[in-house]
Amino acid sequence: MKKELLAPAGDFETLKQAIHHGADAVYLGGKRFGARKFASNFDEEEMKKAISYCHLFGVKIYVTVNTMIYEEELEEVLEYVSFLYHHFVDAIIVQDLGLISMVRKKFPNLEIHASTQLHNHNRESLRLLEELGVTRVVVAREMSLEEINQLDTSLEIECFIHGALCVCYSGQCLFSSLLLSRSGNRGECAGICRLPFQLLEDGGNISMNGNYLLSPRELNSMGHIPLLMESKVTSFKIEGRMKSPTTIGFIVSLYRKLMDGYLKQQPYLLTKEDQQHLLSLFNREFTDGFLFNSKQDQLMNIKSPNHIGYPIGRVVSINNQKVEIVLSQALNQEDGIRFLESETGMIVNFLYDSSDRLIRSGNALDHVFLDHKVSVHVGDTVMKTLDRDLLKQLESYSLKKIPVQMQVVAHFPQSFILTVHDGVHTVKKEGAFLEKAAKTPTTEERVLSQLKKTGDTCFAVSDIQIDMDSDLFIPISLLNELRRQALEELQHLRENDSYDDFEENVVLFQPQHKDTVDRPIVYTALVRTKEQLLSCMEMEINEFYTPDFSLYQEYKDQICIYYRPDRVNRSYPIFQKERILASDLGAVFAYGSCNDVVSDYFLNVANSSMVHQLNLFGVKRVTLSIECSVDQVQDIVQHCDASDIEVILYGHIEAMITKYCPVSYAFGKEKGSCNCCHLGKSYSLRDRNGAIYPLIQSKELTHIFYHTPIERNINSYRALGICFFRFEFLHETATEVRDVIKKQRKVL
């Protein structure tokens, strides 16, 4: 199976760097509906130009339409997909299940790739996506290569091999939305995981050697190319739509060399210079990631969330005017440096020698001096974070040439015929009728030489077959003109490659709203302890959810209670005629056909199309995303039965779920051998503003909860016909449970 090298493009220059350094495909976003809202991205004219440019060089282009889609956006996003389809993108990348369903009906032969934000991590979730007609799935970054290879699926598999890691399972993070009203599911992630936190045990601070407890290193798989090339993975994805063009170009070039070296059985070995350039361009330290089973201390960099560069020296003295550095590697004017321990940096605008003379550069063992304009300390490690010479070198690169073959047929008294092939397209041009030479005939060598002059076009002639009489006169102007015409037409054909089978259907979504305002309220509660359950029963709560299977088993025949499996499941127990609160697509597929299933808010439902699709998979009631406003809920219930909808009325929301555990990291243990969370102590994170986020460890997962519960006004939702309202309890006592329920009921 051919392996694809897939590169990001945040702007057109990055796209060019990716293509000309060897990417087989690129992914990019438009101005809306992409999960990197703060990248430059592409407007419609730029998108058309990007599509043509990619297809010219035989590179596939995938466009991200991978945000959560609100009801009022459905028509607009379909128009945008129609624009992409009519301009022949190779695939769109989508996270919204409702949008996938709509696109499949409207554009049946447009390829859809399921974004990693769909939380694709098990066989059942992939089977659901297969049924929807998805062609490729981007698997969760938390999966190991062994787990990926065990997936039984007909789908192409794409996985991240390089770049920034989300510490949270992709698509499951609400931290940024809850804290700053910037939705990660809408492309607005504020990077809360890159901020400092303290770990607390029973409220007391645990001393650690860094404060960035949720900040992972950068993924780097360059040491594992043979394993990747022999895996089930179809596409190797580089992260980085926010990274610079030179960074992406250099990373792509290294992976291209490594992959080609493997195929040719001539392994490419990274040089010391390669490795130093990587460190200089961007790194938070590197990790093999979960993809290759890195341990926690190899996964995280809790000392710094920023690009740290590589060491080039040490501060040896400081006075009011100057900072003295002894160098271990070269430093130039205009380089960027960071003082590691002091966590500050600067651009080297002026560099001095020991005689206070300005110099352009210093070398290893030199003592150099900088202006004292940032706060540093003697002993600080000096890191180079920007290499002026390297950037200038990388900004200049050779443009890729497309190999073509030519055939010439030239016989008297027929016309001159030039045929050009690129392996897919064929262009044939005929010139004037040929005449015999009066004096000196045109030689094959002259024809060959002239046709190879492709100049600044994107083509290079790899082979020319010539069938011609030896006594002909062929004007040089004829050769030049036919070559120009043929290559221009070939370029046009390549830039405007279209689908073999173009098809677009009319899709109408009629409102199915039913008047349910008079239906009685049903209060539900997620409980974690028997004490909470009994208190809710006293308060006449109607239905229950619990993540505690033993509690579910104890009460399932006495009350209406649902079991909520973990949000991460490698496999699912066989259940029939049970009540299940499904918190991932795999659980929907596994249990929807033969159990009583409600879907949880983790599925990011924000439009009626997704409600309908979940209903088709056997979900009887859908919990909406907590990111939906009252107005957005109103839009949804105009197109579906409000009695099928549940909203969170009160609750401690899970801001993040992660495979990494800061508690086991703190005690130097791996999760499999760590019993910290079973010792009766409570753990939490405290941010720089003093807010405290409770932690719950469950199997391989760490659940991080928001510091305060959300509370909503029931009347606003009741007026829309919503019947089901949920309380989500975390650590509330029996008394606190009763008080919360009483307070909410008084609002009515």
XYZ file of C-alpha atoms in Angstrom:
748
model
C 0.000 0.000 0.000
C 1.334 3.435 -0.981
C 1.849 5.650 2.035
C 0.793 9.281 1.864
C 2.760 12.131 3.400
C 0.163 14.719 4.445
C 1.233 18.265 5.320
C -0.609 21.274 6.788
C -0.955 24.616 5.050
C -2.015 27.663 7.019
C -1.345 29.971 4.057
C -0.275 29.821 0.412
C 3.457 30.043 1.058
C 3.249 27.092 3.440
C 1.299 25.168 0.810
C 4.073 25.813 -1.716
C 6.764 24.764 0.754
C 4.896 21.535 1.499
C 4.402 20.678 -2.177
C 7.937 21.448 -3.308
C 9.499 19.580 -0.393
C 7.651 16.366 -1.196
C 4.146 16.240 0.333
C 1.729 13.856 -1.384
C -1.261 15.768 -0.009
C -2.010 18.915 1.961
C -4.829 19.863 4.300
C -6.003 23.398 4.856
C -8.987 25.409 5.977
C -11.220 28.174 4.706
C -12.136 31.300 6.595
C -14.921 29.453 8.437
C -15.750 25.943 9.666
C -12.119 24.942 10.250
C -10.610 23.912 13.589
C -7.758 26.440 13.292
C -9.666 29.723 13.225
C -6.563 31.777 13.996
C -4.446 30.484 11.126
C -4.368 32.721 8.038
C -6.510 30.219 6.113
C -7.898 30.647 2.594
C -10.739 32.762 1.222
C -12.642 31.491 -1.826
C -10.301 32.970 -4.425
C -7.261 31.703 -2.534
C -8.932 28.309 -2.174
C -9.483 28.026 -5.928
C -5.872 28.980 -6.509
C -4.717 26.419 -3.921
C -6.784 23.624 -5.490
C -5.385 24.373 -8.952
C -1.827 24.603 -7.653
C -2.063 21.288 -5.793
C -3.572 19.473 -8.756
C -0.979 20.951 -11.098
C 1.726 19.157 -9.130
C -0.290 15.979 -8.597
C -0.852 16.703 -4.908
C -4.198 15.966 -3.255
C -5.967 18.671 -1.287
C -8.195 18.062 1.734
C -10.205 20.922 3.221
C -11.167 21.068 6.886
C -14.863 21.553 7.589
C -14.305 20.154 11.046
C -16.008 22.445 13.512
C -19.153 21.710 15.456
C -21.992 23.024 13.265
C -24.894 25.014 14.705
C -28.396 24.743 13.252
C -28.378 28.210 11.692
C -25.156 27.319 9.838
C -26.379 24.153 8.103
C -27.471 25.877 4.911
C -24.324 27.996 4.760
C -21.959 25.101 5.389
C -23.656 23.048 2.664
C -23.164 25.953 0.267
C -19.500 26.028 1.240
C -19.145 22.284 0.686
C -20.863 22.760 -2.681
C -18.262 25.377 -3.577
C -15.467 22.979 -2.625
C -17.108 20.130 -4.544
C -17.573 22.193 -7.705
C -13.920 23.162 -7.558
C -12.850 19.545 -7.141
C -11.227 19.227 -3.750
C -10.151 15.651 -3.158
C -11.861 15.308 0.236
C -13.302 17.260 3.133
C -12.425 16.598 6.780
C -15.519 16.651 9.025
C -16.278 16.197 12.740
C -20.045 16.810 12.782
C -22.020 13.590 12.303
C -25.032 15.507 11.026
C -22.965 17.243 8.369
C -21.452 13.917 7.291
C -24.959 12.538 6.764
C -26.100 15.587 4.788
C -22.993 15.669 2.571
C -23.306 11.969 1.824
C -26.861 12.514 0.555
C -26.163 15.701 -1.388
C -22.726 14.857 -2.804
C -22.567 11.048 -2.905
C -19.126 10.818 -4.494
C -17.362 13.496 -2.430
C -14.845 11.817 -0.155
C -15.276 12.475 3.561
C -12.515 12.002 6.108
C -13.650 11.707 9.729
C -11.749 14.238 11.823
C -9.863 13.095 14.908
C -12.315 15.334 16.796
C -14.872 12.552 16.372
C -12.850 10.643 18.979
C -12.039 7.737 16.648
C -10.366 5.137 18.808
C -12.093 1.782 18.501
C -13.524 -0.681 16.003
C -17.157 0.166 16.768
C -16.762 3.890 16.099
C -15.108 3.066 12.782
C -17.932 0.693 11.844
C -20.460 3.459 12.451
C -18.472 5.759 10.183
C -18.259 3.031 7.536
C -22.049 2.847 7.502
C -22.211 6.606 6.967
C -19.991 6.324 3.889
C -16.818 7.873 5.279
C -13.697 6.818 3.357
C -10.946 7.697 5.818
C -10.652 8.127 9.566
C -8.121 10.210 11.496
C -7.493 8.166 14.631
C -7.009 9.581 18.121
C -3.473 10.606 19.031
C -3.725 8.403 22.124
C -3.736 5.191 20.091
C -0.538 3.179 19.855
C 0.624 1.844 16.520
C -0.083 -1.678 17.795
C -3.686 -0.713 18.543
C -4.052 0.924 15.134
C -2.753 -2.202 13.419
C -5.383 -4.280 15.244
C -8.291 -2.219 13.909
C -10.579 -4.290 11.701
C -11.827 -1.741 9.186
C -12.193 -1.090 5.487
C -11.489 2.604 6.053
C -8.204 4.267 5.210
C -6.372 5.198 8.406
C -4.678 8.520 8.927
C -2.634 9.284 12.018
C -0.545 12.158 13.315
C 3.177 11.473 13.191
C 4.641 14.897 13.963
C 3.800 18.162 15.699
C 1.876 19.482 18.661
C -0.118 17.068 20.801
C -3.435 17.780 22.502
C -3.201 16.460 26.053
C -6.959 15.947 25.906
C -8.541 13.312 23.726
C -9.263 15.237 20.530
C -12.787 16.566 20.247
C -13.435 16.028 23.922
C -11.998 19.272 25.327
C -14.270 21.949 26.764
C -11.630 23.741 28.831
C -11.206 26.753 26.553
C -14.947 27.097 26.027
C -15.781 26.963 29.734
C -12.974 29.230 30.892
C -12.782 31.850 28.134
C -15.854 31.222 25.932
C -13.498 30.235 23.113
C -14.643 26.899 21.793
C -12.014 24.371 20.794
C -14.774 22.604 18.878
C -15.249 25.795 16.876
C -11.571 26.386 16.057
C -10.997 28.913 18.839
C -8.896 26.912 21.307
C -7.011 29.218 23.694
C -4.438 26.572 24.622
C -5.371 26.306 28.300
C -3.160 23.206 28.513
C -0.118 25.469 27.929
C -0.811 27.506 31.101
C 0.697 26.858 34.554
C -1.086 24.683 37.129
C -0.221 23.360 40.559
C -1.106 19.840 41.660
C -2.944 19.596 44.981
C -3.318 16.591 47.277
C -6.140 17.019 49.813
C -5.870 20.756 49.127
C -2.127 20.964 49.775
C 0.406 21.793 47.077
C 2.668 19.007 45.749
C 6.114 20.329 44.857
C 7.123 19.506 41.276
C 9.981 20.510 38.983
C 7.707 22.559 36.746
C 4.302 24.190 36.621
C 3.094 23.365 33.123
C 1.446 20.138 34.168
C -0.754 19.745 31.082
C 1.767 20.685 28.390
C 2.963 17.816 26.145
C 6.130 17.770 24.101
C 6.106 17.781 20.288
C 5.482 14.454 18.584
C 8.370 13.250 16.411
C 8.213 9.860 14.665
C 11.350 10.142 12.545
C 12.997 7.298 14.435
C 10.187 4.856 13.593
C 9.782 5.053 9.817
C 10.103 1.281 9.168
C 7.315 0.523 11.670
C 5.096 3.195 10.132
C 5.776 2.053 6.576
C 4.850 -1.519 7.515
C 1.687 -0.510 9.409
C -1.979 -0.259 8.442
C -1.696 3.507 8.356
C -2.426 4.982 4.920
C -1.612 8.620 5.586
C 1.102 10.122 7.790
C -0.138 13.484 9.045
C 2.023 16.392 10.144
C 0.390 18.878 12.522
C 1.060 22.580 12.046
C -1.386 24.955 10.349
C -0.166 27.614 12.787
C 3.516 26.923 12.080
C 5.755 28.869 9.716
C 6.247 27.903 6.041
C 9.952 27.182 6.573
C 9.234 24.896 9.510
C 6.689 22.864 7.559
C 8.875 22.733 4.464
C 11.864 21.402 6.387
C 9.839 18.798 8.320
C 8.211 17.564 5.094
C 11.605 17.299 3.408
C 12.975 15.081 6.188
C 9.992 12.723 6.183
C 10.174 12.548 2.375
C 13.832 11.495 2.558
C 13.113 8.961 5.295
C 10.134 7.419 3.487
C 11.874 7.296 0.100
C 14.998 5.858 1.691
C 12.941 3.041 3.181
C 11.268 2.261 -0.164
C 14.606 2.230 -1.975
C 16.175 0.108 0.784
C 18.726 2.889 1.211
C 17.821 4.281 4.654
C 18.300 7.995 5.112
C 20.049 8.770 8.379
C 19.313 12.101 10.017
C 22.438 14.187 10.269
C 23.478 16.197 13.306
C 22.635 19.284 11.255
C 19.117 17.945 10.516
C 18.479 17.365 14.189
C 19.801 20.791 15.165
C 17.647 22.479 12.539
C 14.582 20.684 13.900
C 15.350 21.917 17.397
C 15.901 25.428 16.097
C 12.675 25.669 14.080
C 10.245 24.513 16.752
C 10.323 22.167 19.700
C 8.954 21.832 23.197
C 11.300 18.849 23.445
C 10.321 15.842 21.362
C 8.437 12.672 22.227
C 7.496 9.405 20.518
C 4.022 10.001 21.935
C 1.383 7.427 22.718
C 1.903 6.224 19.149
C 5.073 4.498 20.337
C 4.157 4.040 24.015
C 6.155 6.875 25.554
C 6.167 6.983 29.340
C 4.742 10.000 31.112
C 8.068 11.700 31.774
C 8.920 11.272 28.077
C 5.555 12.642 27.006
C 5.356 15.914 28.926
C 7.515 19.010 29.285
C 6.212 20.567 32.480
C 9.071 23.103 32.605
C 8.134 25.096 29.512
C 5.149 25.238 27.137
C 7.031 27.265 24.534
C 9.517 26.696 21.760
C 12.810 26.202 23.595
C 15.350 25.817 20.766
C 18.718 24.220 21.536
C 21.564 25.158 23.919
C 24.349 27.379 22.604
C 25.934 28.791 25.748
C 25.688 29.994 29.352
C 25.444 33.352 31.103
C 28.680 33.911 33.055
C 28.380 37.534 34.208
C 25.962 40.456 34.277
C 26.314 44.197 34.859
C 23.976 47.125 34.311
C 24.830 47.405 30.625
C 25.854 43.972 29.381
C 25.242 40.237 29.703
C 28.297 38.035 29.125
C 27.827 34.640 27.508
C 30.340 31.891 26.870
C 29.286 30.106 23.698
C 29.237 26.382 22.969
C 27.866 26.963 19.448
C 27.665 29.864 16.997
C 25.507 32.921 17.642
C 24.740 35.597 15.022
C 23.168 39.006 14.990
C 19.408 38.719 14.348
C 19.250 35.262 15.942
C 16.587 34.696 18.578
C 17.608 33.359 22.003
C 15.878 32.262 25.188
C 17.281 32.204 28.711
C 15.935 28.872 29.824
C 15.828 29.140 33.594
C 14.656 32.772 33.626
C 11.966 31.982 31.028
C 12.605 35.098 28.948
C 14.035 35.783 25.516
C 15.163 38.360 22.990
C 16.369 38.987 19.447
C 20.115 39.612 19.255
C 20.033 43.071 17.674
C 23.585 43.890 18.762
C 26.411 41.489 19.542
C 29.724 42.609 21.063
C 33.166 41.119 21.652
C 35.217 41.563 24.843
C 36.498 44.948 23.555
C 32.918 46.216 23.207
C 33.128 46.182 19.425
C 30.077 45.213 17.361
C 30.511 41.828 15.681
C 28.317 39.852 13.283
C 28.813 36.484 14.949
C 30.530 34.548 17.680
C 31.710 30.937 17.645
C 32.089 28.097 20.139
C 34.256 29.014 23.165
C 33.967 32.755 22.425
C 32.873 35.145 25.141
C 30.295 37.510 23.669
C 28.208 40.303 25.159
C 24.590 41.404 24.739
C 22.741 44.512 25.819
C 21.156 43.913 29.226
C 17.518 44.484 28.260
C 15.772 41.454 29.814
C 15.907 39.998 33.294
C 18.390 37.102 33.407
C 20.631 35.401 35.948
C 24.191 34.120 36.025
C 24.131 30.441 35.139
C 21.141 30.729 32.780
C 21.303 28.308 29.847
C 21.168 30.225 26.559
C 18.987 28.534 23.925
C 18.869 29.497 20.250
C 15.213 29.726 19.202
C 15.626 31.478 15.845
C 18.488 30.896 13.430
C 18.755 33.782 10.960
C 21.012 31.927 8.531
C 18.860 28.805 8.565
C 15.677 30.754 7.799
C 17.329 32.516 4.854
C 18.531 29.154 3.594
C 15.084 27.547 3.903
C 13.285 30.485 2.293
C 15.141 29.664 -0.922
C 14.165 26.299 -2.366
C 13.925 24.563 -5.732
C 10.502 24.290 -7.339
C 9.267 20.817 -8.101
C 9.255 19.853 -11.784
C 6.659 17.566 -13.361
C 8.230 14.914 -15.603
C 6.711 14.594 -19.079
C 7.405 12.423 -22.082
C 7.319 13.733 -25.654
C 6.836 12.042 -28.975
C 7.678 13.649 -32.301
C 6.455 12.462 -35.683
C 7.885 14.385 -38.663
C 7.572 13.038 -42.216
C 7.368 14.765 -45.568
C 4.848 15.969 -46.733
C 2.801 15.559 -43.567
C 2.378 17.995 -40.680
C 4.701 18.072 -37.699
C 3.102 16.285 -34.695
C 4.139 16.774 -31.060
C 2.513 14.634 -28.356
C 3.115 15.259 -24.647
C 2.208 12.798 -21.833
C 2.374 13.249 -18.062
C 1.260 9.717 -17.204
C -2.409 10.729 -16.968
C -3.089 13.380 -19.586
C -2.118 13.466 -23.248
C -1.855 16.590 -25.390
C -1.354 16.423 -29.151
C -0.356 19.426 -31.280
C 0.065 19.631 -35.051
C 2.145 22.204 -36.881
C 2.706 23.207 -40.503
C 3.273 20.761 -43.338
C 6.928 19.881 -43.542
C 9.290 20.567 -46.394
C 12.609 19.103 -47.384
C 15.657 21.129 -46.484
C 17.140 23.231 -49.309
C 20.557 23.192 -47.669
C 21.115 21.995 -44.096
C 18.430 19.672 -42.667
C 17.288 19.912 -39.054
C 18.901 17.168 -36.972
C 17.272 15.034 -34.299
C 19.733 16.515 -31.822
C 18.466 20.030 -32.615
C 14.837 18.962 -32.203
C 15.713 17.228 -28.940
C 17.619 20.230 -27.617
C 14.862 22.699 -28.501
C 11.973 20.697 -27.033
C 13.795 20.220 -23.747
C 13.902 23.983 -23.191
C 10.942 24.108 -20.809
C 12.349 27.203 -19.099
C 10.441 28.485 -16.086
C 7.456 26.196 -16.663
C 6.624 23.545 -14.067
C 7.594 20.758 -16.481
C 10.796 18.874 -17.192
C 11.217 16.509 -20.132
C 12.200 13.047 -18.961
C 12.138 11.333 -22.357
C 11.667 12.226 -26.032
C 10.918 9.701 -28.767
C 11.602 11.047 -32.246
C 10.412 9.534 -35.513
C 11.488 11.871 -38.333
C 12.935 11.980 -41.779
C 16.571 12.954 -41.934
C 16.262 15.514 -44.730
C 13.626 17.897 -43.337
C 13.742 21.553 -42.521
C 11.871 22.202 -39.247
C 11.673 25.860 -38.167
C 12.883 26.495 -34.651
C 9.916 28.838 -34.188
C 7.576 25.897 -34.913
C 9.244 23.738 -32.252
C 9.063 26.547 -29.701
C 5.425 27.363 -30.430
C 4.168 23.767 -30.343
C 6.106 23.093 -27.139
C 4.626 26.218 -25.533
C 1.068 25.363 -26.631
C 1.322 21.745 -25.508
C 2.704 22.567 -22.085
C 0.151 25.337 -21.505
C -2.701 22.980 -22.376
C -1.229 20.245 -20.205
C -0.940 22.690 -17.295
C -4.577 23.709 -17.773
C -5.690 20.064 -17.769
C -3.781 19.315 -14.596
C -5.005 22.433 -12.781
C -8.602 21.636 -13.647
C -8.711 17.946 -12.895
C -12.295 17.007 -12.083
C -14.204 14.029 -10.734
C -14.883 11.121 -13.057
C -18.506 10.996 -11.892
C -19.965 14.353 -10.848
C -23.236 14.088 -8.926
C -25.239 16.481 -6.766
C -28.647 15.787 -5.241
C -31.304 18.067 -3.839
C -31.563 17.595 -0.083
C -34.499 19.135 1.758
C -34.801 19.186 5.519
C -38.363 19.895 6.514
C -39.170 20.959 10.066
C -40.442 18.064 12.178
C -41.125 20.080 15.297
C -43.885 18.754 17.542
C -45.644 20.729 20.224
C -44.384 19.191 23.469
C -44.681 22.126 25.845
C -47.408 20.412 27.880
C -45.465 17.195 28.414
C -44.373 16.748 32.034
C -40.860 17.581 33.147
C -38.527 14.644 33.639
C -35.599 15.365 35.939
C -32.542 13.159 35.497
C -29.409 12.985 37.607
C -25.927 11.633 37.083
C -24.775 10.245 40.425
C -21.443 8.788 41.483
C -22.295 7.464 44.943
C -25.168 5.644 46.618
C -25.554 8.628 48.969
C -26.200 10.926 46.001
C -28.594 8.403 44.474
C -30.673 8.030 47.631
C -30.867 11.812 48.073
C -32.098 12.199 44.506
C -34.705 9.499 45.090
C -35.923 11.432 48.114
C -36.305 14.463 45.864
C -38.341 12.407 43.370
C -35.845 12.487 40.528
C -37.262 10.404 37.681
C -34.238 8.864 35.951
C -30.607 8.297 36.817
C -27.217 7.862 35.189
C -24.081 6.501 36.809
C -20.534 5.651 35.721
C -20.396 3.122 38.590
C -21.344 -0.260 37.121
C -21.857 -1.904 40.519
C -24.263 0.877 41.504
C -26.096 0.391 38.218
C -26.340 -3.356 38.781
C -27.662 -2.874 42.305
C -30.497 -0.538 41.290
C -31.318 -1.291 37.646
C -34.347 -3.453 38.557
C -35.687 -0.959 41.095
C -35.466 2.388 39.304
C -34.862 3.781 35.823
C -31.078 4.018 35.865
C -28.596 4.088 32.981
C -24.983 2.946 33.018
C -22.454 5.330 31.464
C -19.356 3.467 30.181
C -16.054 5.319 29.995
C -15.552 7.673 27.091
C -12.552 5.598 25.981
C -13.172 1.919 25.217
C -11.009 -0.515 23.332
C -13.909 -2.998 23.399
C -17.474 -3.103 24.695
C -19.113 -5.701 26.951
C -22.083 -7.391 25.334
C -25.279 -5.823 26.692
C -28.834 -6.559 25.656
C -31.923 -4.817 26.966
C -29.844 -2.650 29.277
C -30.010 1.114 29.752
C -26.919 2.877 28.416
C -25.783 6.502 28.457
C -23.495 6.519 25.403
C -20.588 8.933 25.654
C -18.840 8.046 22.380
C -19.825 6.897 18.898
C -18.534 3.396 19.549
C -21.060 2.946 22.354
C -23.816 4.269 20.091
C -22.955 1.641 17.491
C -22.407 -1.168 19.999
C -25.608 -0.638 21.980
C -28.041 1.351 19.833
C -29.795 -1.591 18.190
C -30.647 -3.730 21.226
C -30.597 -1.474 24.282
C -32.283 1.613 25.672
C -29.719 4.290 24.705
C -29.398 7.976 25.537
C -26.450 9.916 24.081
C -24.345 12.157 26.317
C -23.181 15.748 25.830
C -19.671 14.614 24.876
C -20.914 13.882 21.338
C -21.100 17.635 20.645
C -24.633 17.628 19.224
C -25.504 21.129 18.003
C -27.914 20.634 15.093
C -31.049 18.694 14.194
C -29.318 16.677 11.465
C -27.083 15.074 14.079
C -30.106 14.441 16.331
C -31.835 12.632 13.448
C -28.706 10.633 12.625
C -28.292 9.459 16.214
C -31.969 8.504 16.253
C -31.348 6.331 13.180
C -28.569 4.547 15.085
C -30.991 3.692 17.888
C -30.533 6.623 20.274
C -33.934 7.452 21.808
C -32.894 10.729 23.440
C -30.030 13.098 22.684
C -28.202 15.318 25.166
C -27.187 18.557 23.491
C -23.724 20.066 23.657
C -23.260 22.339 26.653
C -21.929 24.913 24.178
C -25.403 25.475 22.708
C -27.069 28.717 23.802
C -30.828 28.945 24.417
C -31.276 30.517 20.970
C -29.318 27.685 19.355
C -31.417 25.103 21.183
C -34.530 26.884 19.909
C -33.180 26.565 16.352
C -32.637 22.836 16.848
C -36.108 22.062 18.208
C -37.686 23.771 15.198
C -36.514 20.746 13.219
C -36.905 17.829 15.593
C -39.039 16.605 18.458
C -38.139 18.515 21.612
C -39.134 15.486 23.687
C -36.095 13.695 22.196
C -33.803 16.361 23.659
C -32.067 16.612 27.041
C -30.120 19.566 28.416
C -27.805 19.919 31.382
C -29.533 22.070 33.996
C -26.823 21.895 36.642
C -23.540 20.156 36.564
C -19.831 19.758 37.108
C -18.681 19.562 33.506
C -15.683 17.514 32.449
C -13.390 20.144 30.972
C -10.899 17.588 29.733
C -10.225 13.874 29.591
C -6.669 12.653 29.170
C -4.692 9.457 29.012
C -1.898 11.245 30.848
C -2.115 11.517 34.653
C -0.444 14.423 36.499
C -0.736 12.520 39.788
C 1.221 9.476 38.647
C 3.681 11.835 36.911
C 4.226 13.667 40.209
C 5.048 10.443 42.039
C 7.217 9.060 39.247
C 4.929 6.148 38.475
C 3.221 4.838 35.400
C -0.544 4.494 35.570
C -0.491 0.737 35.415
C 1.447 0.498 38.672
C 0.148 3.610 40.404
C -2.300 3.309 43.314
C -2.307 6.969 44.361
C -5.951 7.514 43.494
C -7.017 4.487 45.571
C -5.512 5.766 48.820
C -8.534 7.847 49.789
C -6.919 11.182 48.921
C -8.370 13.815 46.642
C -6.395 15.448 43.859
C -6.976 18.632 41.908
C -5.268 21.282 39.810
C -5.058 24.949 40.758
C -4.603 27.570 38.040
C -2.739 30.877 38.289
C -5.943 32.636 39.394
C -6.541 30.222 42.266
C -9.405 28.277 40.648
C -9.381 24.579 41.560
C -10.205 21.804 39.096
C -11.037 18.408 40.654
C -9.446 15.263 39.197
C -10.919 11.779 39.009
C -8.814 8.849 37.854
C -10.605 5.954 36.175
C -8.598 3.098 34.672
C -6.245 4.706 32.140
C -8.132 8.018 32.146
C -7.886 11.235 34.098
C -11.036 13.363 34.171
C -10.465 17.071 34.840
C -13.592 18.930 35.960
C -14.344 22.607 35.658
C -13.865 24.601 38.849
C -17.534 25.571 39.284
C -20.752 23.886 38.205
C -22.797 25.397 35.409
C -26.367 26.412 36.250
C -29.128 27.185 33.765
C -32.594 28.670 33.953
C -35.081 25.885 33.337
C -37.840 28.252 32.197
C -35.941 29.288 29.080
C -35.708 25.685 27.918
C -39.134 24.644 29.151
C -40.679 27.289 26.924
C -39.106 25.509 23.937
C -40.780 22.216 24.799
C -37.738 20.566 26.373
C -38.833 17.932 28.884
C -35.621 16.314 30.099
C -33.349 18.231 32.463
C -30.222 16.798 34.032
C -28.301 17.360 37.252
C -24.661 16.213 37.068
C -23.224 15.613 40.507
C -19.567 15.191 41.347
C -18.612 15.388 45.023
C -21.817 16.852 46.480
C -23.006 15.484 49.823
C -26.579 14.315 50.377
C -27.509 17.708 51.782
C -25.881 19.569 48.895
C -27.703 17.359 46.385
C -31.061 18.181 47.974
C -30.244 21.901 48.113
C -29.289 22.008 44.414
C -32.510 20.280 43.379
C -34.646 22.504 45.627
C -33.023 25.635 44.225
C -33.699 24.624 40.640
C -37.292 23.643 41.304
C -37.982 27.014 42.913
C -37.168 28.691 39.616
C -40.277 27.244 37.947
